[in-house]
Short mmCIF file of C-alpha atoms (C1' of nucleotides) in Angstrom, two decimals:
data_model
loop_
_atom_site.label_atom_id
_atom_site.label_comp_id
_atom_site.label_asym_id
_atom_site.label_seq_id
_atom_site.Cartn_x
_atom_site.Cartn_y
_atom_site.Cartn_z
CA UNK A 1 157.39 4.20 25.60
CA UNK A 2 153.84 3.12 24.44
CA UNK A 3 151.42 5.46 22.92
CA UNK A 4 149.34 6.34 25.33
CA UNK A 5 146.44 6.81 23.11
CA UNK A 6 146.85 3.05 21.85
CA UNK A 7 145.62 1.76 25.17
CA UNK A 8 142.29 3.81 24.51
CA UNK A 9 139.42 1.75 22.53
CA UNK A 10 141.38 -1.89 22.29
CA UNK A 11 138.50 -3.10 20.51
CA UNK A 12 139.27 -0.68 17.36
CA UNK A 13 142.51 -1.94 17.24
CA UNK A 14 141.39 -5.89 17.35
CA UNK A 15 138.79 -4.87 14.49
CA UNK A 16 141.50 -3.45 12.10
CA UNK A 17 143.97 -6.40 13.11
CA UNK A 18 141.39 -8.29 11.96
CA UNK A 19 140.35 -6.88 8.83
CA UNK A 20 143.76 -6.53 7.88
CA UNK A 21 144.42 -10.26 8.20
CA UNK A 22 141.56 -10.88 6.49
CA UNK A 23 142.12 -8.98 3.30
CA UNK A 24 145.10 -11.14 2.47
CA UNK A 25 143.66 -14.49 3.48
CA UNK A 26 140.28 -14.28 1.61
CA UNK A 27 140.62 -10.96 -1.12
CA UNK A 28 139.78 -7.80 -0.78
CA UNK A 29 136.37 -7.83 -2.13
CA UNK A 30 135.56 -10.64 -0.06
CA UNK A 31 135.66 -8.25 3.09
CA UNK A 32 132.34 -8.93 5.01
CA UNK A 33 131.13 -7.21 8.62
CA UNK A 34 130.04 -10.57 9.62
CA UNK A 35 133.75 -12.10 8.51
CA UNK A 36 135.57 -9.39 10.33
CA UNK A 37 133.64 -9.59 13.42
CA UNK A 38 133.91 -13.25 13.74
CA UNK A 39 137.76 -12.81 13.13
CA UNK A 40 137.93 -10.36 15.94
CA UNK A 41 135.80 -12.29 18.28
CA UNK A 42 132.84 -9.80 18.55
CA UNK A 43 129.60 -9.71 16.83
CA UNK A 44 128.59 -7.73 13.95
CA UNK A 45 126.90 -5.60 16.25
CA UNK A 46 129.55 -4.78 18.42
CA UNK A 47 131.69 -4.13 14.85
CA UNK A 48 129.17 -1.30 14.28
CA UNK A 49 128.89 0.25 17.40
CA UNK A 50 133.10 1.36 16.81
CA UNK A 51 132.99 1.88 13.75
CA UNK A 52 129.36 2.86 11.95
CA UNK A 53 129.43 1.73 8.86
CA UNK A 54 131.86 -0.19 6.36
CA UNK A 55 133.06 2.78 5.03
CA UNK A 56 133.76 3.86 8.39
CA UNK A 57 136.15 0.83 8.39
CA UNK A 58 137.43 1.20 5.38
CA UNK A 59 138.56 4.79 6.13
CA UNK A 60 140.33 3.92 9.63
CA UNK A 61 142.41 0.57 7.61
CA UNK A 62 143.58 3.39 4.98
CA UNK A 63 144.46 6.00 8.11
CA UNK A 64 145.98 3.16 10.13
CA UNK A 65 148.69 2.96 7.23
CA UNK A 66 149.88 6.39 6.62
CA UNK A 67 149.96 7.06 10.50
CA UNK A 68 152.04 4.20 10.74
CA UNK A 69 154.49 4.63 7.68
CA UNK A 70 154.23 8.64 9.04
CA UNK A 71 155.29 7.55 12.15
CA UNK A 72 157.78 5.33 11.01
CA UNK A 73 159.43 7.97 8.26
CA UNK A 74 159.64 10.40 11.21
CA UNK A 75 161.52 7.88 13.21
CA UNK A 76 164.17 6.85 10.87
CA UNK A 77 164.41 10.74 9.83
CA UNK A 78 166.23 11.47 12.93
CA UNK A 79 168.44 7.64 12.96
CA UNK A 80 169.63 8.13 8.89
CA UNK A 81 172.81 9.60 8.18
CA UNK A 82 172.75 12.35 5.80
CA UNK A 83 174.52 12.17 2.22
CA UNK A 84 173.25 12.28 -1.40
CA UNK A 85 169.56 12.46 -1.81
CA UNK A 86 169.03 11.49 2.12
CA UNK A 87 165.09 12.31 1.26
CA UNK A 88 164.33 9.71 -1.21
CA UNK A 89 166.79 7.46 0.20
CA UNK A 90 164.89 7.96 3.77
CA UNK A 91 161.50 7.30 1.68
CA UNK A 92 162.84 4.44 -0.03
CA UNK A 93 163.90 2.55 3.03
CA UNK A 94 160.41 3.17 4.55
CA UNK A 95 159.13 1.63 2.12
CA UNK A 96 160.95 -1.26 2.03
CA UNK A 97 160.35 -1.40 5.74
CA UNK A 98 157.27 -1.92 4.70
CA UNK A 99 157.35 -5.68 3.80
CA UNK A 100 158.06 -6.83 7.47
CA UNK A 101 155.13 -8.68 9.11
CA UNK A 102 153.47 -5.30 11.18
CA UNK A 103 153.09 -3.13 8.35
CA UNK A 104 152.80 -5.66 5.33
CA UNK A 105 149.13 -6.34 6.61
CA UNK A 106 147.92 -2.98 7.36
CA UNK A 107 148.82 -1.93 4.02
CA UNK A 108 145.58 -4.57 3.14
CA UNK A 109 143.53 -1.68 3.75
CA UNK A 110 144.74 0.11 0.96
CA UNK A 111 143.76 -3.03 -1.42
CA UNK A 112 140.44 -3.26 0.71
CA UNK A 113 139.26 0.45 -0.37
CA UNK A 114 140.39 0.97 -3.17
CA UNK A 115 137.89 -2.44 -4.26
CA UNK A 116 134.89 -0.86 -2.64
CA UNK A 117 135.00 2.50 -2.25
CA UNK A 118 138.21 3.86 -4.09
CA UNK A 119 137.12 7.59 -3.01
CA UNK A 120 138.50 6.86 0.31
CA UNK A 121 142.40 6.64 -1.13
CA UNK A 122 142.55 10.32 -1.52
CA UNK A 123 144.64 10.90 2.21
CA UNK A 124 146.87 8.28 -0.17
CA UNK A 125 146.72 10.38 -3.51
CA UNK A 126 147.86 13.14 -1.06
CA UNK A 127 151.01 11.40 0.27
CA UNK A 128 152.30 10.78 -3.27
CA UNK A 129 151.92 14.26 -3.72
CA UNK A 130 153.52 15.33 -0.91
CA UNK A 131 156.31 12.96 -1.14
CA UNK A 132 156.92 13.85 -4.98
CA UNK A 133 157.00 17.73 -3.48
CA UNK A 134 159.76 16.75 -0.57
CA UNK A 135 161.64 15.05 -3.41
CA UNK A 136 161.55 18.01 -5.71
CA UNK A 137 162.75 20.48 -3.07
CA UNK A 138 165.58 18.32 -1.38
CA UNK A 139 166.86 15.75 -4.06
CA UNK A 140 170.86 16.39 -4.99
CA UNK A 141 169.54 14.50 -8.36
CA UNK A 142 165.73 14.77 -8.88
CA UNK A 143 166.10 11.93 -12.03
CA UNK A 144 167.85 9.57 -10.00
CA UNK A 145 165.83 10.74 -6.79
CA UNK A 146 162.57 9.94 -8.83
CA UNK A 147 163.86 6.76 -10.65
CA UNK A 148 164.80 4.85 -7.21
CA UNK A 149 161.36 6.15 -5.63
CA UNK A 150 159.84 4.48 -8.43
CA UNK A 151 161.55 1.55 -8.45
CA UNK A 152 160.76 0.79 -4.92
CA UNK A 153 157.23 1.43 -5.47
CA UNK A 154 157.15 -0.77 -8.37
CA UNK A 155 158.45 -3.60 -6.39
CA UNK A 156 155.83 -2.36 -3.22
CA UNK A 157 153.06 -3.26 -6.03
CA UNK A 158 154.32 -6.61 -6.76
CA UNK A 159 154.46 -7.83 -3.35
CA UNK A 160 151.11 -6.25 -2.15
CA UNK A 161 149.87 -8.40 -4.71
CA UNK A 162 152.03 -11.29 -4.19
CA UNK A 163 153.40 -11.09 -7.91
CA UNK A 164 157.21 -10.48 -7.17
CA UNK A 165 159.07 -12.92 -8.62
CA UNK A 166 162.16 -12.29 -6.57
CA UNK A 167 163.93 -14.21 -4.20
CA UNK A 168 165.38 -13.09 -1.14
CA UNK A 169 168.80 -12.57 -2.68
CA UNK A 170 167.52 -10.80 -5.61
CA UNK A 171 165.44 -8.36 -3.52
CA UNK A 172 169.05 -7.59 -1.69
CA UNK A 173 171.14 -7.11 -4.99
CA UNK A 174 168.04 -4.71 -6.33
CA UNK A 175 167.72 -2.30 -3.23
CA UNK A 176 171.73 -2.39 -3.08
CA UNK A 177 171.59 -1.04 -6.99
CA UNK A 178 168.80 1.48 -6.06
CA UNK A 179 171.28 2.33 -3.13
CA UNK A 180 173.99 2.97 -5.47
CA UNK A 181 172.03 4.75 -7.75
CA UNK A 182 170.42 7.53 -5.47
CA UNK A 183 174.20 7.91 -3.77
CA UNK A 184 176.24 7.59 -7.30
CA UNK A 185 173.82 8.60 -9.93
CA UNK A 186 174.57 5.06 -11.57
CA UNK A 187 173.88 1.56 -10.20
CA UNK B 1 145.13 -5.60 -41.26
CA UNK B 2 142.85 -6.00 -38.43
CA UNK B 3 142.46 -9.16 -36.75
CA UNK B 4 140.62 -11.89 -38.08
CA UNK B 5 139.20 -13.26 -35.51
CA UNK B 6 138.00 -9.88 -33.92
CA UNK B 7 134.99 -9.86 -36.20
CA UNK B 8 133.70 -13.30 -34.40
CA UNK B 9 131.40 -12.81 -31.82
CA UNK B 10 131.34 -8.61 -31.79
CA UNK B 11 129.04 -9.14 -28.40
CA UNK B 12 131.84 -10.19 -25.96
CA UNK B 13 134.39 -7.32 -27.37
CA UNK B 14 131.05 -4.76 -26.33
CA UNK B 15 130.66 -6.56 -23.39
CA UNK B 16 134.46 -6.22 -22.62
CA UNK B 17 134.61 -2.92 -23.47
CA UNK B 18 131.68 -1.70 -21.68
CA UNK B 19 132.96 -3.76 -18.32
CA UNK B 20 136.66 -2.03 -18.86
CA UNK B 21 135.15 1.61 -18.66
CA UNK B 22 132.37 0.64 -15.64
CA UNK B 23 135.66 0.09 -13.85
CA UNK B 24 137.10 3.04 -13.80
CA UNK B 25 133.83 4.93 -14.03
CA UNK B 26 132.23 3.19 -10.76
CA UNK B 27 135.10 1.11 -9.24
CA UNK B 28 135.82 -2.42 -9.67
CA UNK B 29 134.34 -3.36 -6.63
CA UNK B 30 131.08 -2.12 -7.83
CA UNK B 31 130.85 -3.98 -11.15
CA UNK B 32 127.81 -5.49 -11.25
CA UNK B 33 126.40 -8.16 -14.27
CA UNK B 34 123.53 -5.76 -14.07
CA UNK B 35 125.80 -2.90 -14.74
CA UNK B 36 127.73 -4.37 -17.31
CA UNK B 37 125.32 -5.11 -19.72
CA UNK B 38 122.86 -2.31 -19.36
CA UNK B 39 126.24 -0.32 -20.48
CA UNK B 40 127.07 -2.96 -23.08
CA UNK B 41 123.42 -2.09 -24.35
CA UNK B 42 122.22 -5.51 -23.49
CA UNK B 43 120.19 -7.94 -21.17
CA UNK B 44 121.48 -9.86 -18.34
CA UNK B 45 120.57 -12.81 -19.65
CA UNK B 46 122.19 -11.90 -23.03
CA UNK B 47 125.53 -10.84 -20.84
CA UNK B 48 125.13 -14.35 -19.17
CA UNK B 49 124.81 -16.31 -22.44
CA UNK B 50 128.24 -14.91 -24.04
CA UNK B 51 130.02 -15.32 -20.12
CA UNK B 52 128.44 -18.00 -18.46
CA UNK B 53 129.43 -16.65 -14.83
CA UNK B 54 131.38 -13.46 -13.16
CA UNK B 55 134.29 -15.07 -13.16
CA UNK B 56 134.25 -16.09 -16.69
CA UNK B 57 133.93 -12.02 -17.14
CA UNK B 58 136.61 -11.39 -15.23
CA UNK B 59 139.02 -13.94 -16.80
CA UNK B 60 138.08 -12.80 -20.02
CA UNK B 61 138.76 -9.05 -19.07
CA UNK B 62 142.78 -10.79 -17.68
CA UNK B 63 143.12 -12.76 -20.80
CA UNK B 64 141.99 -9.54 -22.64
CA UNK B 65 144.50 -7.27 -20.96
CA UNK B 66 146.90 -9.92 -21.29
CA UNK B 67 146.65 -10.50 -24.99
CA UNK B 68 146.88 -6.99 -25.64
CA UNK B 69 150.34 -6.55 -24.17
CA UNK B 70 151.74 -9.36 -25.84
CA UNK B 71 150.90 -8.71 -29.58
CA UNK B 72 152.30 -5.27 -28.84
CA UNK B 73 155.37 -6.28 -27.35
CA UNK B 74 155.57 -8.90 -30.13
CA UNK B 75 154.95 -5.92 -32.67
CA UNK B 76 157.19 -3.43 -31.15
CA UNK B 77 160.23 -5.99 -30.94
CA UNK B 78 160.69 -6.21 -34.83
CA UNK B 79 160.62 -2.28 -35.04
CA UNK B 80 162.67 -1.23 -32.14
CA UNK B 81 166.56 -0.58 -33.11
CA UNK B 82 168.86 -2.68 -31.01
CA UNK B 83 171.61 -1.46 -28.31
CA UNK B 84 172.41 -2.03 -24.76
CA UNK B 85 169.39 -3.17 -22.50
CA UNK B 86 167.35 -4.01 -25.75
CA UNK B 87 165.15 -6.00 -23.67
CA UNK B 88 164.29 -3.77 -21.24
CA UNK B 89 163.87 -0.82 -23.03
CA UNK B 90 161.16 -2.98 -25.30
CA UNK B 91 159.57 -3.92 -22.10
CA UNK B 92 159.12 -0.40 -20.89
CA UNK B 93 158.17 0.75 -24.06
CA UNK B 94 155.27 -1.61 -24.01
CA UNK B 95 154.61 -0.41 -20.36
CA UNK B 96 154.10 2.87 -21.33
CA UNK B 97 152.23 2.90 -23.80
CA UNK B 98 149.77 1.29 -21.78
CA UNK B 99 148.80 4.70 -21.04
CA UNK B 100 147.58 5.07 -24.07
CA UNK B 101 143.28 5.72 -24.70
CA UNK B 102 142.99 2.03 -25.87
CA UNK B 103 144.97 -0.22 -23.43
CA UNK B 104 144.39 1.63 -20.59
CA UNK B 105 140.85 0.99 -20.06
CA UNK B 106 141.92 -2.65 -20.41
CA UNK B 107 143.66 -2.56 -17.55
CA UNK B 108 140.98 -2.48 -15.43
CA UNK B 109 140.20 -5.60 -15.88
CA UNK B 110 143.71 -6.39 -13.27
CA UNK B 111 141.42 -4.14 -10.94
CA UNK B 112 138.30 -6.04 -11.08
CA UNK B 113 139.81 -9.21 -10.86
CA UNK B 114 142.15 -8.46 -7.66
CA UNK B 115 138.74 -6.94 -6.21
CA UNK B 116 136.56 -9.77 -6.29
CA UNK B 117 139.15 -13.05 -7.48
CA UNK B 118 142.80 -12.32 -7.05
CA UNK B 119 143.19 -16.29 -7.78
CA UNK B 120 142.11 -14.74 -11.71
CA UNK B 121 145.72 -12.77 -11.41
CA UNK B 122 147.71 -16.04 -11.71
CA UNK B 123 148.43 -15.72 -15.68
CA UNK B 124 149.52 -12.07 -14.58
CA UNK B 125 151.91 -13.57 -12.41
CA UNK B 126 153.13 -15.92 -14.74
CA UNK B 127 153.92 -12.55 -16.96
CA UNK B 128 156.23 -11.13 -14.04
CA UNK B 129 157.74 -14.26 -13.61
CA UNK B 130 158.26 -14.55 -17.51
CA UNK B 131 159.77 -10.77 -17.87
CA UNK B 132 161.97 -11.05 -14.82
CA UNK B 133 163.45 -14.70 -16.47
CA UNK B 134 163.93 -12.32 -19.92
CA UNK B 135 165.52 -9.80 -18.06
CA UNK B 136 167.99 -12.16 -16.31
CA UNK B 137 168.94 -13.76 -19.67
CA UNK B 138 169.12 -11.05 -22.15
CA UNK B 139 170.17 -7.81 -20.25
CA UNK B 140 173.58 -6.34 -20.78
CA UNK B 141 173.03 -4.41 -17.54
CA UNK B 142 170.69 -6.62 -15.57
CA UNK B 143 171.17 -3.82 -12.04
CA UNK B 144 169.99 -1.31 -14.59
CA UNK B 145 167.64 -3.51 -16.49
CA UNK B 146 165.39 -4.46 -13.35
CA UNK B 147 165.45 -0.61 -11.99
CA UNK B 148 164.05 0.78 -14.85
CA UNK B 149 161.51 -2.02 -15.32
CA UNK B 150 160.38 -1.49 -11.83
CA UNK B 151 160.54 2.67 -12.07
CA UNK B 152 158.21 1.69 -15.38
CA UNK B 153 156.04 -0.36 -13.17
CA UNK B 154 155.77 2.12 -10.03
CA UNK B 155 154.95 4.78 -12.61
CA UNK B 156 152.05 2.25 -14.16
CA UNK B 157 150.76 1.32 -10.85
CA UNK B 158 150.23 5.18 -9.38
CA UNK B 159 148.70 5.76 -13.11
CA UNK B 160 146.23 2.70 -12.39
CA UNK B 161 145.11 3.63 -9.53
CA UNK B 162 145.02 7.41 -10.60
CA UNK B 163 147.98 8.28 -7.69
CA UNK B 164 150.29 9.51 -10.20
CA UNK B 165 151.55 13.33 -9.58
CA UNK B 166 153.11 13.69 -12.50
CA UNK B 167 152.55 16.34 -15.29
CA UNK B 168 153.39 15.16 -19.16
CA UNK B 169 156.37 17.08 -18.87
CA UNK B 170 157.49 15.10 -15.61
CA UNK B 171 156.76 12.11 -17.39
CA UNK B 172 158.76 12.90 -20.16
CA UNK B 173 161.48 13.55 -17.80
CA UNK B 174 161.38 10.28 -16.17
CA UNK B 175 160.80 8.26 -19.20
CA UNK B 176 164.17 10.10 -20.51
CA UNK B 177 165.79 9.53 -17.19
CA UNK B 178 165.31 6.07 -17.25
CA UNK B 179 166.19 5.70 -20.94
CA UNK B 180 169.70 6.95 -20.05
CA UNK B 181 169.78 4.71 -16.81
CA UNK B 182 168.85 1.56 -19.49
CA UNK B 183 171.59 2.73 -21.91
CA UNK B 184 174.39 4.64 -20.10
CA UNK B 185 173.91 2.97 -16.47
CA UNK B 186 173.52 6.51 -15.36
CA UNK B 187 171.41 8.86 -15.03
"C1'" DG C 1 121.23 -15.42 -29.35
"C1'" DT C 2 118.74 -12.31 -26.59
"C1'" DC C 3 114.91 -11.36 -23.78
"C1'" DT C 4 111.91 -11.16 -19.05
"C1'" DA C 5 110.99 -12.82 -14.69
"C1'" DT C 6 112.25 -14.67 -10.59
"C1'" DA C 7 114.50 -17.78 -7.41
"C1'" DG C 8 117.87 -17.86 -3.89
"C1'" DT C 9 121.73 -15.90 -1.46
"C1'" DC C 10 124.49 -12.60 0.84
"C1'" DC C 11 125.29 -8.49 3.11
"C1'" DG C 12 124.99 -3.85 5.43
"C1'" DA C 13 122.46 -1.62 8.69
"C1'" DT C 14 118.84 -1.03 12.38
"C1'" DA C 15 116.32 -2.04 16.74
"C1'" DG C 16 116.19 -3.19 21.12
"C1'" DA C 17 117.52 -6.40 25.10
"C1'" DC C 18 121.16 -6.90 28.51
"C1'" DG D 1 129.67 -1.57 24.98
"C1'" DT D 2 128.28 -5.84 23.22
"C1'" DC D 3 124.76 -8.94 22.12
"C1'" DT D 4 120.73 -11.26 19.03
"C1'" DA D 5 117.35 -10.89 15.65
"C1'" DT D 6 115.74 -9.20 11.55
"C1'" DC D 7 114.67 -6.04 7.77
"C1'" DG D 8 115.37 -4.56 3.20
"C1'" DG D 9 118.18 -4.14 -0.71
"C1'" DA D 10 121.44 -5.79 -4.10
"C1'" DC D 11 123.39 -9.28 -6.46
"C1'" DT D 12 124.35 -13.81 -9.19
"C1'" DA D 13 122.38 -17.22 -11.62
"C1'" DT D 14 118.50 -20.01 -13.57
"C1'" DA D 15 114.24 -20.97 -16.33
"C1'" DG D 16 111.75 -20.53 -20.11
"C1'" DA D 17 109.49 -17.55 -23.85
"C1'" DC D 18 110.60 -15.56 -28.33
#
DNA sequence: GTCTATAGTCCGATAGAC
DNA sequence: GTCTATCGGACTATAGAC
């Protein structure tokens, strides 16, 4: 049911919980060794012996995301109903899936590298890429394909850095437009 | 022609300047006061004299970004021709041309703030707050309206953070696309 | 108004015990 | 595998000369 390889190593897992929280309680430049280890209940020492150095850290928070939005796109690939521009309507609603409590925190680490060491976003530069491929290939309508991607990702931004002003409500009207849009080709 | 008041005190615009580029150059978690003014061509202590503390920087690197979009959008809305979704197509207009060699180093300053003070963003999330209100009271089309404002923004935030995997002539395309989604309500 | 020098703090990483 | 203790470097900010 369970990955089996998630049992291996708890402590990694505790770490990056941690570190995750962390980013959105106290910033992302405010990401110390000693304030993730305390969060995780283990000294600093014990921090470095799984992961080496901060970097080291930094890297696994940024691979922690994509496997899990991976993971999760691969999922609701075989669930979604096909139709008009399934792709970017499949990418779309993983991203949106994005905002409930699991994955809202691990995408932190995103925030977290790209302060200290924005080098370490390139797996991330190389899922854009990928994605904006896919959509190319497989989009009925590559404007409104790219438009609705966009879109989503515009209101990913806001909320990864709290600035959406939208309520609950308005949130549902916009994806249903975006919905409307990718199947229709007008909202 | 040019601003009055950009003549007074030409050290902080320098020191603005040279903290904008350091961002994208090094990172905005790496700015450093040291940084910052040997780039600006002066001391530390001369750096500290025109912004008594980091965070002054940073807030004056917001303000700076902020101020910038305004007058332009304030300048662009007596030139651009009315029609349908006037308000939104001045908004993404303005968005845009953020791209452009000027405004887009000032930008940065949105990066180095979120990095080290994200409590520095708040007048940036008073802007959001202020478009989206705009938006809801002057759109003919608000569905359409708040898709292509968020495309525009998805499209600013993978050009921030140097995701975007676009070529000109892909931008062009979207920027048309979304000009017809503003207008028509279609692609 | 800008400089040098330095105080004081914080943090990442290492060393070695258990 | 996790701990404590500590080193060494980097950074913000202050003090005072010019």
């Amino acid at each position: 049911m369970a990955k089996v390889s998630s049992m291996r190593s708890n402590s990694r897992e505790k770490i990056l919980d941690a570190a995750a929280h962390l980013v959105s309680e106290i910033g992302a430049g405010r990401l110390t060794l000693d304030a993730v280890a305390h969060r995780a209940g283990i000294s600093k020492g014990g921090l470095l012996y799984n992961f080496p150095s901060k970097s080291a850290l930094l890297q696994g928070m940024v691979q922690r995301i994509i496997d899990e939005v991976c993971a999760e796109k691969d999922q609701l690939r075989s669930t979604m109903p096909e139709g008009p521009n399934a792709e970017a309507r499949l990418i779309v609603t993983v991203l949106l899936n994005m905002r409930s409590s699991k994955t809202k925190d691990l995408a932190n680490g995103i925030l977290a590298a790209s302060a200290e060491e924005p080098e370490l976003l390139a797996p991330v530069r190389d899922i854009v890429r990928q994605t904006f491929e896919e959509l190319k290939s497989r989009s009925d309508d590559l404007d409104a394909a790219l438009i609705g991607w966009l879109a989503v990702e515009g209101l990913s931004s806001f909320e990864m850095h709290d600035f959406s002003p939208f309520t609950e409500q308005d949130r549902k009207r916009i994806i249903a437009a975006v919905d409307r849009l990718l199947r229709n080709g007008k909202v």
